[in-house]
Every structure is written in C-alpha cells, then in structure tokens.
Coordinates of C-alpha atoms and ligand atoms in Angstrom, one line a residue:
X57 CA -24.8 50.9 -27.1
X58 CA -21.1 51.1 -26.4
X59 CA -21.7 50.2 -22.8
X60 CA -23.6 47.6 -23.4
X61 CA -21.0 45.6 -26.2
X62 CA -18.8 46.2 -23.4
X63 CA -20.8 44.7 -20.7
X64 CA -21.6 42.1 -23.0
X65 CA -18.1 41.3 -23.5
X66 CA -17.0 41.3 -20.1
X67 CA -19.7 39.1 -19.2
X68 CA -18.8 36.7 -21.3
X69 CA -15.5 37.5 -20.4
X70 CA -16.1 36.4 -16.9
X71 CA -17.9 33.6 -18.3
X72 CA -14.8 32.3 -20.0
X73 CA -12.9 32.8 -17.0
X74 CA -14.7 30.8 -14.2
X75 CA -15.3 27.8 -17.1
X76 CA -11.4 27.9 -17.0
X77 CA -11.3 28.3 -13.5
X78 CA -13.3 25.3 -13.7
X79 CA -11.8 22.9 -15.7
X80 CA -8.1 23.5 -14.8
X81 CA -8.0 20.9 -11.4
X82 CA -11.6 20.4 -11.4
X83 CA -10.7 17.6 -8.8
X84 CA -9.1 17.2 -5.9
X85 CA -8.1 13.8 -4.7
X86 CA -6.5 12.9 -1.2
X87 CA -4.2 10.5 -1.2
X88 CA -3.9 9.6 2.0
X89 CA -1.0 7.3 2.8
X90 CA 0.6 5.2 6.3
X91 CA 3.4 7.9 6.8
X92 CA 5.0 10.1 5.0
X93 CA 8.9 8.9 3.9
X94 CA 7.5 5.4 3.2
X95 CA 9.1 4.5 -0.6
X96 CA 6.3 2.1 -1.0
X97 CA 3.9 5.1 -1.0
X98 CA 6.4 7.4 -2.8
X99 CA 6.4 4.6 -6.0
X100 CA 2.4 4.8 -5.9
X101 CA 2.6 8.5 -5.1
X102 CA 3.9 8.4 -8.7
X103 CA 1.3 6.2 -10.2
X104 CA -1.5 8.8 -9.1
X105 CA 0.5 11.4 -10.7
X106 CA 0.6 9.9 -13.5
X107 CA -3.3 9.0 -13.5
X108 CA -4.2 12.7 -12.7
X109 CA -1.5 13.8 -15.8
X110 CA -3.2 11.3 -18.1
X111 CA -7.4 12.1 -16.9
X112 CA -6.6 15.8 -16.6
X113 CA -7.8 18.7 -14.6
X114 CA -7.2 16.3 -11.2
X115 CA -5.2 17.6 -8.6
X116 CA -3.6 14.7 -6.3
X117 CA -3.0 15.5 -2.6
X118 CA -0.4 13.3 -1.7
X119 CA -0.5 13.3 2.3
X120 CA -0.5 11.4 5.7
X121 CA 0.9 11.8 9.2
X122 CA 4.6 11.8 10.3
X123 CA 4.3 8.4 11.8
X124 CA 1.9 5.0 11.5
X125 CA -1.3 6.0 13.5
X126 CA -4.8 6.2 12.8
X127 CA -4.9 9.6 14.8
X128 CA -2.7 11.0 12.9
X129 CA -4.4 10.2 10.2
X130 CA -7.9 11.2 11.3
X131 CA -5.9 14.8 11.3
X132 CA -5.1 14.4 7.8
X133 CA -8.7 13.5 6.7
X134 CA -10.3 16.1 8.4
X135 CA -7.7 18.7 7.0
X136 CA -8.6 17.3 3.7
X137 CA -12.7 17.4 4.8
X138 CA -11.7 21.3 5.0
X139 CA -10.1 21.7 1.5
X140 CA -12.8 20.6 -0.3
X141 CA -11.7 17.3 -2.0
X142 CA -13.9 15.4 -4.3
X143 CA -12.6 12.2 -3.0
X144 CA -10.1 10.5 -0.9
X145 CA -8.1 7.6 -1.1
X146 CA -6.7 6.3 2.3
X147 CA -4.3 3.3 2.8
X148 CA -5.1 2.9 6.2
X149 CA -3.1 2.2 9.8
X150 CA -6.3 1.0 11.2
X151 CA -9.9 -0.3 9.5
X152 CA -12.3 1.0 12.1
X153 CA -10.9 4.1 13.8
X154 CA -10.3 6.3 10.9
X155 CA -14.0 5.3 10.1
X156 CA -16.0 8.8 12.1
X157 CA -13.9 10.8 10.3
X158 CA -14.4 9.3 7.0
X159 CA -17.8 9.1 7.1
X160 CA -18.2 12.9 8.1
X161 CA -16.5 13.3 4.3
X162 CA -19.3 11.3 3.0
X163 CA -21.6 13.3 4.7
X164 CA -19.8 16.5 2.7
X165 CA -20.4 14.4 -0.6
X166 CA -16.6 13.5 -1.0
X167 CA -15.9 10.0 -2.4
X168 CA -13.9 7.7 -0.2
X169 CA -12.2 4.2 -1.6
X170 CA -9.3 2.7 0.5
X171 CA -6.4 0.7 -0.8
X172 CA -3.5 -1.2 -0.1
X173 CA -4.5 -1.2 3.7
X174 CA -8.2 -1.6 3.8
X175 CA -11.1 0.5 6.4
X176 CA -14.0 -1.3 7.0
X177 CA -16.6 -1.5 5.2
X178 CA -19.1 0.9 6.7
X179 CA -16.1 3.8 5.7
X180 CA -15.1 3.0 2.7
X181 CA -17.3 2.6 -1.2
X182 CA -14.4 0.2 -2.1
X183 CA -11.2 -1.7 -1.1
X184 CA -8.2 -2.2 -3.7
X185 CA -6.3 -4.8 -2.8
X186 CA -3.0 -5.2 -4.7
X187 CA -3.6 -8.7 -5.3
X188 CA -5.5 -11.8 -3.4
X189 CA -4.9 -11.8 0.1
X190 CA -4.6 -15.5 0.5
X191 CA -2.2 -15.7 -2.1
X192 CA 0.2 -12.9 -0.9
X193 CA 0.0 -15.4 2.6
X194 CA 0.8 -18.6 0.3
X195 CA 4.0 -16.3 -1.1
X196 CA 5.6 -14.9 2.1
X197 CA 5.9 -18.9 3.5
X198 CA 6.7 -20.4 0.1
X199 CA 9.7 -17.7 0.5
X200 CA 10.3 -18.5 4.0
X201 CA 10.6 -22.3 2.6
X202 CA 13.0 -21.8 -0.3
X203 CA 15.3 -19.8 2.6
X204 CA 15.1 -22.8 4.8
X205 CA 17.6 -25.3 4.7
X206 CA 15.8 -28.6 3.7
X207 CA 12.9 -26.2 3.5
X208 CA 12.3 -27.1 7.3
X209 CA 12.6 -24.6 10.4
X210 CA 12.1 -21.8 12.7
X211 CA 11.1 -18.4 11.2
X212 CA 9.7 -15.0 13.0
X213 CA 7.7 -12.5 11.8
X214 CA 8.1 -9.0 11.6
X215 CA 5.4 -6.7 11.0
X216 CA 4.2 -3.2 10.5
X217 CA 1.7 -1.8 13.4
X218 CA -0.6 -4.1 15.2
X219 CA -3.7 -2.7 13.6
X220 CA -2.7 -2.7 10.0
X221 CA -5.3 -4.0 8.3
X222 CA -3.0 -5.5 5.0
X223 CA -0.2 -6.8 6.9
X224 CA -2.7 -8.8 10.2
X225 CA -4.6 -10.3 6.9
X226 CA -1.6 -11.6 5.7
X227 CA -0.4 -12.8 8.9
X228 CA -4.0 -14.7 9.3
X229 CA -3.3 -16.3 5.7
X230 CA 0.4 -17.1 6.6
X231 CA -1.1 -19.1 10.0
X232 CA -4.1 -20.4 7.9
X233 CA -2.1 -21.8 5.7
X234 CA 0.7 -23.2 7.6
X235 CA -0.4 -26.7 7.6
X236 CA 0.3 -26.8 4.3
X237 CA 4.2 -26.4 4.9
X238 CA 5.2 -29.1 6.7
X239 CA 8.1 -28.5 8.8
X240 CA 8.0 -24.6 8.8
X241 CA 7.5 -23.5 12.5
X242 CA 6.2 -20.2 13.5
X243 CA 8.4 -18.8 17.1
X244 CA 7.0 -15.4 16.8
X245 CA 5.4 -12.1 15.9
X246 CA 6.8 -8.8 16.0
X247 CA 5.8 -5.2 15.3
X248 CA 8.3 -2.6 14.0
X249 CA 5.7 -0.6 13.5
X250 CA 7.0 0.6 9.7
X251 CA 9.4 2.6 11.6
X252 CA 13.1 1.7 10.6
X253 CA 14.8 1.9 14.0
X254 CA 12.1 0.8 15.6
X255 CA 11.6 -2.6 13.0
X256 CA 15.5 -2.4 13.3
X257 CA 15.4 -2.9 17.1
X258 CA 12.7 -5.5 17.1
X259 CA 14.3 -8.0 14.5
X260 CA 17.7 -7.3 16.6
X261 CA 15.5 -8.3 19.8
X262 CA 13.8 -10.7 18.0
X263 CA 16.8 -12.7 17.2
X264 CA 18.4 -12.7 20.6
X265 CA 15.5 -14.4 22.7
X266 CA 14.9 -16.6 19.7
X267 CA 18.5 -17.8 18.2
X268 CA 16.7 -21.1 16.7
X269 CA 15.2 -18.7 14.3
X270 CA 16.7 -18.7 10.8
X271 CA 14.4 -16.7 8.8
X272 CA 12.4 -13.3 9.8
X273 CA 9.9 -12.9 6.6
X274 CA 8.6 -8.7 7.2
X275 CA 5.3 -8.4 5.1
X276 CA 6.2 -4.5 4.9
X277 CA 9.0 -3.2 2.5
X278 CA 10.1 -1.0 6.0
X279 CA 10.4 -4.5 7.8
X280 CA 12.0 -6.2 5.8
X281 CA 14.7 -3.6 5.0
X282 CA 15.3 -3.2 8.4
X283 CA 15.8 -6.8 9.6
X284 CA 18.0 -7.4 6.6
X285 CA 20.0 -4.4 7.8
X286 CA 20.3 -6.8 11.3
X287 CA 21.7 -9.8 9.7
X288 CA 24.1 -7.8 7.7
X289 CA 25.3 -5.6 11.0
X290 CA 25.4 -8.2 13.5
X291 CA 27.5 -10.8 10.8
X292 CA 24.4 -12.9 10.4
X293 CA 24.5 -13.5 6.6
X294 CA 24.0 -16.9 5.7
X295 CA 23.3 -18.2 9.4
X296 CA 19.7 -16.0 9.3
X297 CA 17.7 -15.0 6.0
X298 CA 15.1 -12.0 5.9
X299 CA 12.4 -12.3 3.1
X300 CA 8.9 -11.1 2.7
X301 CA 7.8 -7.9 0.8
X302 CA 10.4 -5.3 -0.5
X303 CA 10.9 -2.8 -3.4
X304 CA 13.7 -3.8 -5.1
X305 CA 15.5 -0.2 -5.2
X306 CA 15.9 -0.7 -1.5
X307 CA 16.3 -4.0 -1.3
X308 CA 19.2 -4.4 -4.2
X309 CA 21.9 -4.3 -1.1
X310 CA 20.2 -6.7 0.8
X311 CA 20.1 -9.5 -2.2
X312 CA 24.2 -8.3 -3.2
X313 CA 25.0 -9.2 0.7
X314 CA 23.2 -12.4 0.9
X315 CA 20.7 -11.3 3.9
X316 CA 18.5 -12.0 1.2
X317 CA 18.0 -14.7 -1.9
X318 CA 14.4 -13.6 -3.0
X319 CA 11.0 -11.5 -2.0
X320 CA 8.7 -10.3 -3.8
X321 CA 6.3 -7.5 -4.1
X322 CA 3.6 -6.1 -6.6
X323 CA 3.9 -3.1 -8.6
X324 CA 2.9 -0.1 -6.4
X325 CA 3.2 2.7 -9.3
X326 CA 0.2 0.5 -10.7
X327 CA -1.3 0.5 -7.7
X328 CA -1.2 4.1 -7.0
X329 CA -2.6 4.8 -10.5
X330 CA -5.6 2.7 -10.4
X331 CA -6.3 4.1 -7.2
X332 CA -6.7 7.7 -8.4
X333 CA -8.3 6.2 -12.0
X334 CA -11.2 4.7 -9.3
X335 CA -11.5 8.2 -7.5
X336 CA -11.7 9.9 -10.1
X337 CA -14.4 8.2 -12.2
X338 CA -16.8 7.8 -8.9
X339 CA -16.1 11.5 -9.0
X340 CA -16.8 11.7 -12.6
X341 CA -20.5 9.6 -11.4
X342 CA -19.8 7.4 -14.3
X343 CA -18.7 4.6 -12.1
X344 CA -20.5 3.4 -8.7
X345 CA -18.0 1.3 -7.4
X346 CA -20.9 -1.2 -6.2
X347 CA -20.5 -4.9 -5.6
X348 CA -20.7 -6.7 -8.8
X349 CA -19.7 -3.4 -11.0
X350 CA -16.5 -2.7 -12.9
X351 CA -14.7 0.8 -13.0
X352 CA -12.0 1.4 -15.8
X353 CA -9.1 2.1 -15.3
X354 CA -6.8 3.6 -17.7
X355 CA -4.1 1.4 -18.6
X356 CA -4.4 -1.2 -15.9
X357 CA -7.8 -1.8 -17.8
X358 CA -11.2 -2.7 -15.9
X359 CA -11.1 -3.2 -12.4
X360 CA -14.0 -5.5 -10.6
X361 CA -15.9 -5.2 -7.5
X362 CA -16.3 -8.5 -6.0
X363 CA -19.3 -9.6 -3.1
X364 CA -17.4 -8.1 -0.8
X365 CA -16.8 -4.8 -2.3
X366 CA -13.1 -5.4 -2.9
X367 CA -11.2 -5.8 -6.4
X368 CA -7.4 -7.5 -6.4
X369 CA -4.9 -6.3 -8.7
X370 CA -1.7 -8.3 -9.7
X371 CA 0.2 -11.7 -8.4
X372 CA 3.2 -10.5 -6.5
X373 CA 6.5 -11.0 -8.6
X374 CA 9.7 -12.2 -7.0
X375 CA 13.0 -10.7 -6.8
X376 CA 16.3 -12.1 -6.9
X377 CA 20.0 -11.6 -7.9
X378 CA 18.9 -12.5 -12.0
X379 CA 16.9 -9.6 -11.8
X380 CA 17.3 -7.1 -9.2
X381 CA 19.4 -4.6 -11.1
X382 CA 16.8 -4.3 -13.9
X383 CA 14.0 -3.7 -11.8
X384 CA 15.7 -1.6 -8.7
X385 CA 16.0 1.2 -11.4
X386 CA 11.6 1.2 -11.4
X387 CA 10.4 1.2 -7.8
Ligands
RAM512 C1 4.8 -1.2 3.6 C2 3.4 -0.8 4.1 C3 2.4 -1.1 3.0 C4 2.6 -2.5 2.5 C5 4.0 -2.7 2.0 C6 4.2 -4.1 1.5 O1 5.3 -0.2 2.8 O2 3.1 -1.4 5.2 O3 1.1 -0.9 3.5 O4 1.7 -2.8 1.4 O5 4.9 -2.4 3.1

C-alpha cells in the first residue's frame, strides 16, 4: 500500500515535471540574420525578444554567419536543423542558394518564413517585407532629389552584396522608376557588401572615377553609414550628400555633420517582432500563412498574405535634424 502511494506520487511526480519541462521554451525559433554585428538586426533582434517575452515559453535563437554569404548561412541553418527548432526565420544574403538547406528543415517539420531579405518561394511559407517594395524605390530617389541641387544630377549607388535579395529589388524599383525624376542621372552601382571597410572603400573609390557624382544613396544602414563616413573624412560635406536607409542611432553624426539632410528607414524592432509573432503561430498550427490568409500579430495587429505569398509592413519614415535626437535614442 505504502509503495504504491509512493509510486503513485512519483508518477505523477514525473508527470508534473516533463509538463514543466514542456511548457517552459516549448519553442525554439531561429532567427537567422545577414551577419552578425549588423545594428539593423540587433534593433529587430530586440523586437523578437520581445515577441517571445510577450507569447511565452518561445526561445529565440538569434544567429547568422560572421560575414554576408549564403554559405555561411547554409551553416547556420543546418546547425539550427540539428537543434531541433520549431521554425526559422532567415533574412537572407541570397533567395535561391540557401533554398536545399531550407527545405531539408521542412522536410524535419520545422517552419520556415523569411523576412526583410526574401528566399524564393519554393523555400520559404512566407516573405515579410518591411513595407512595399516599390515604394521604398520611389523613397531612396525622392531623397536623392531633395539632396540635389535644383533636384537635378549625378548620384551612385552603393549597395549591400550582389545577391541580396531586398537591396537588388530596390535597386530594380529605383531604375524602374527613374523616368519619373526627370534630371536625376544614374553613373553607377556599387557593392560594399554590408561590410564597413569594405562599403567604406567602395564609396571612397566610387567617388574618385566618378567626381560628377554628388549624391551616393546606400539602401543598407552599413552603406550608408559608411559612405557618409567618406564625405566627412575626405572634407566632402556639402560638395557630396549620402542618403538612403539608416537607423538613426548611427546615423545622428552623419545628419550633425551635414554628409546627410534626410533618410529614412522603417522600424526594425517591429519588424523583428512580427517576424517571431508569424513563427510562432505557424508553430502554434493556428495560422497557415497561405496566400490570401492573415496571421495576428501581437501588437502590430493582423498581418496579410498577399497573391504572392508576401505581406508589407510600414511606409518608411524619414529622418532629419527636427528629429534625429528623439528617435536615435530607439533604434
Ligand atoms: C542593412 C541590411 C538589411 C536592410 C537594411 C536597410 O542593415 O542590408 O537587410 O534591410 O540595411
């Protein structure tokens, strides 16, 4: 009798224990970003913190290679595969070569949504887009314009890798929509590869064959950081402007010395959180993330797959010297 109340106990004992077990970080999400050291993903690294603090019992693995490469991130994912996430979300260097690896997680039942820099969509449920894609393109060359004397000119670009998928569907939109802007004229392209020196180098370089150019506009907050660190170096302020997309903490500098009058960017803390909300309820099942479909998403609300299985967040917001101070404090 007594060794059976005893058993009966430590069964349910156990019991109690592996439903704990269970429900403390019941799931694991991957968040798998560009690089590591990147403040862009830092500030979303924050939002999915804050998503998996607010949903409970989710564990966010905030990861991704040393540098900007697909191969490094194919590492990452299968490293993840072998942990056992529930899902991963991948920002990604390159839409179709992370693709094998990512579908060998689907394969293991993991759920896998990109954002901010899209895969394909044979390896991915879902794309997040921070906003629309053609009006991010409409925004860098209206800033390129209003840095423009007479709003009429040479600019460059500087970009991230050659295979990011955000940043070479931006530049598409920014060409597409150049006949729009009279009098803007496009020299060049560069990639810095959202490396600092190496963006640092190829606005520097940039600037020397091209010395008709007046603006650079960097769709990467690395790029754009970097080139403005250029005009402010080589005494360039207020003969060459740098805009495009920057975080205002590290940009603050750049508007104070004049390299810059304006960018803009979205919010990525939001962006960050709605990606982990969207992981976590195709986890949950109560979500499919299918064309057509809409996934809440905590405070950011519902989010909508359209035709294409993508849903766009925010308009960007520009930055300037009226509010620069308020907002370098946030991301
Ligand atoms: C860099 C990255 C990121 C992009 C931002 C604007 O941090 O390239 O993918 O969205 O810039």
């Amino acid at each position: 009798m007594k060794l059976a109340k005893t058993l009966a106990v430590g069964v349910a004992f156990a019991v109690a224990l592996m439903a704990g077990a269970a429900s403390a970080k019941d799931i694991k999400i991957g968040l798998v970003v560009k690089s590591l050291g990147n403040g862009f993903f830092e500030a979303a690294n924050k939002g999915a913190q804050e998503a998996a603090k607010e949903l409970g019992g989710v564990e966010v693995i905030y990861t991704g290679p040393t540098s900007t490469t697909a191969e490094g991130q194919i590492e990452v994912i299968n490293s993840l595969i072998a942990q056992g996430v529930d899902a991963i979300a991948i920002s990604a260097n390159d839409p179709d070569a992370v693709i094998p690896a990512l579908k060998k997680a689907k394969q293991r039942g993991i759920k896998v949504i990109s954002w901010d820099s899209g895969v394909n969509k044979d390896g991915r449920i879902l794309q997040l887009n921070p906003s629309s894609n053609e009006l991010i393109g409409k925004m860098c060359l209206t800033l390129v314009k209003d840095h423009l004397e007479g709003g009429k000119g040479d600019f460059a670009i500087l970009s991230a890798t050659t295979t990011s998928t955000n940043q070479n569907i931006w530049i598409d939109q920014m060409k597409k929509q150049l006949k729009d802007f009279a009098g803007l004229n496009l020299v060049t392209t560069v990639y810095g590869d959202d490396l600092s020196d190496k963006s640092y180098r190829e606005a520097e370089g940039l600037l020397k064959s091209n010395p008709n150019v007046k603006v650079i506009v960097a769709p990467t907050t690395v790029g754009v950081l970097a080139a403005s660190k250029v005009v402010e170096d080589k005494g360039l302020v207020g003969k060459v402007y740098v805009t495009g997309l920057g975080l205002p903490s590290e940009m603050a500098g750049a508007i104070k010395s004049g390299a810059t009058k304006e960018f803009a960017i979205w919010n990525p803390i939001d962006l960050g959180y709605s990606a982990t909300q969207i992981a976590y309820h195709l986890v949950k099942g109560d979500a499919t993330g299918k064309p057509g479909t809409e996934i809440e998403a905590g405070r950011m609300g519902k989010i909508k797959v359209d035709e294409k299985g993508e849903a766009a967040m925010a308009d960007p917001f520009i930055y300037n010297a009226s509010n620069i101070d308020q907002f370098s404090k946030v991301f």
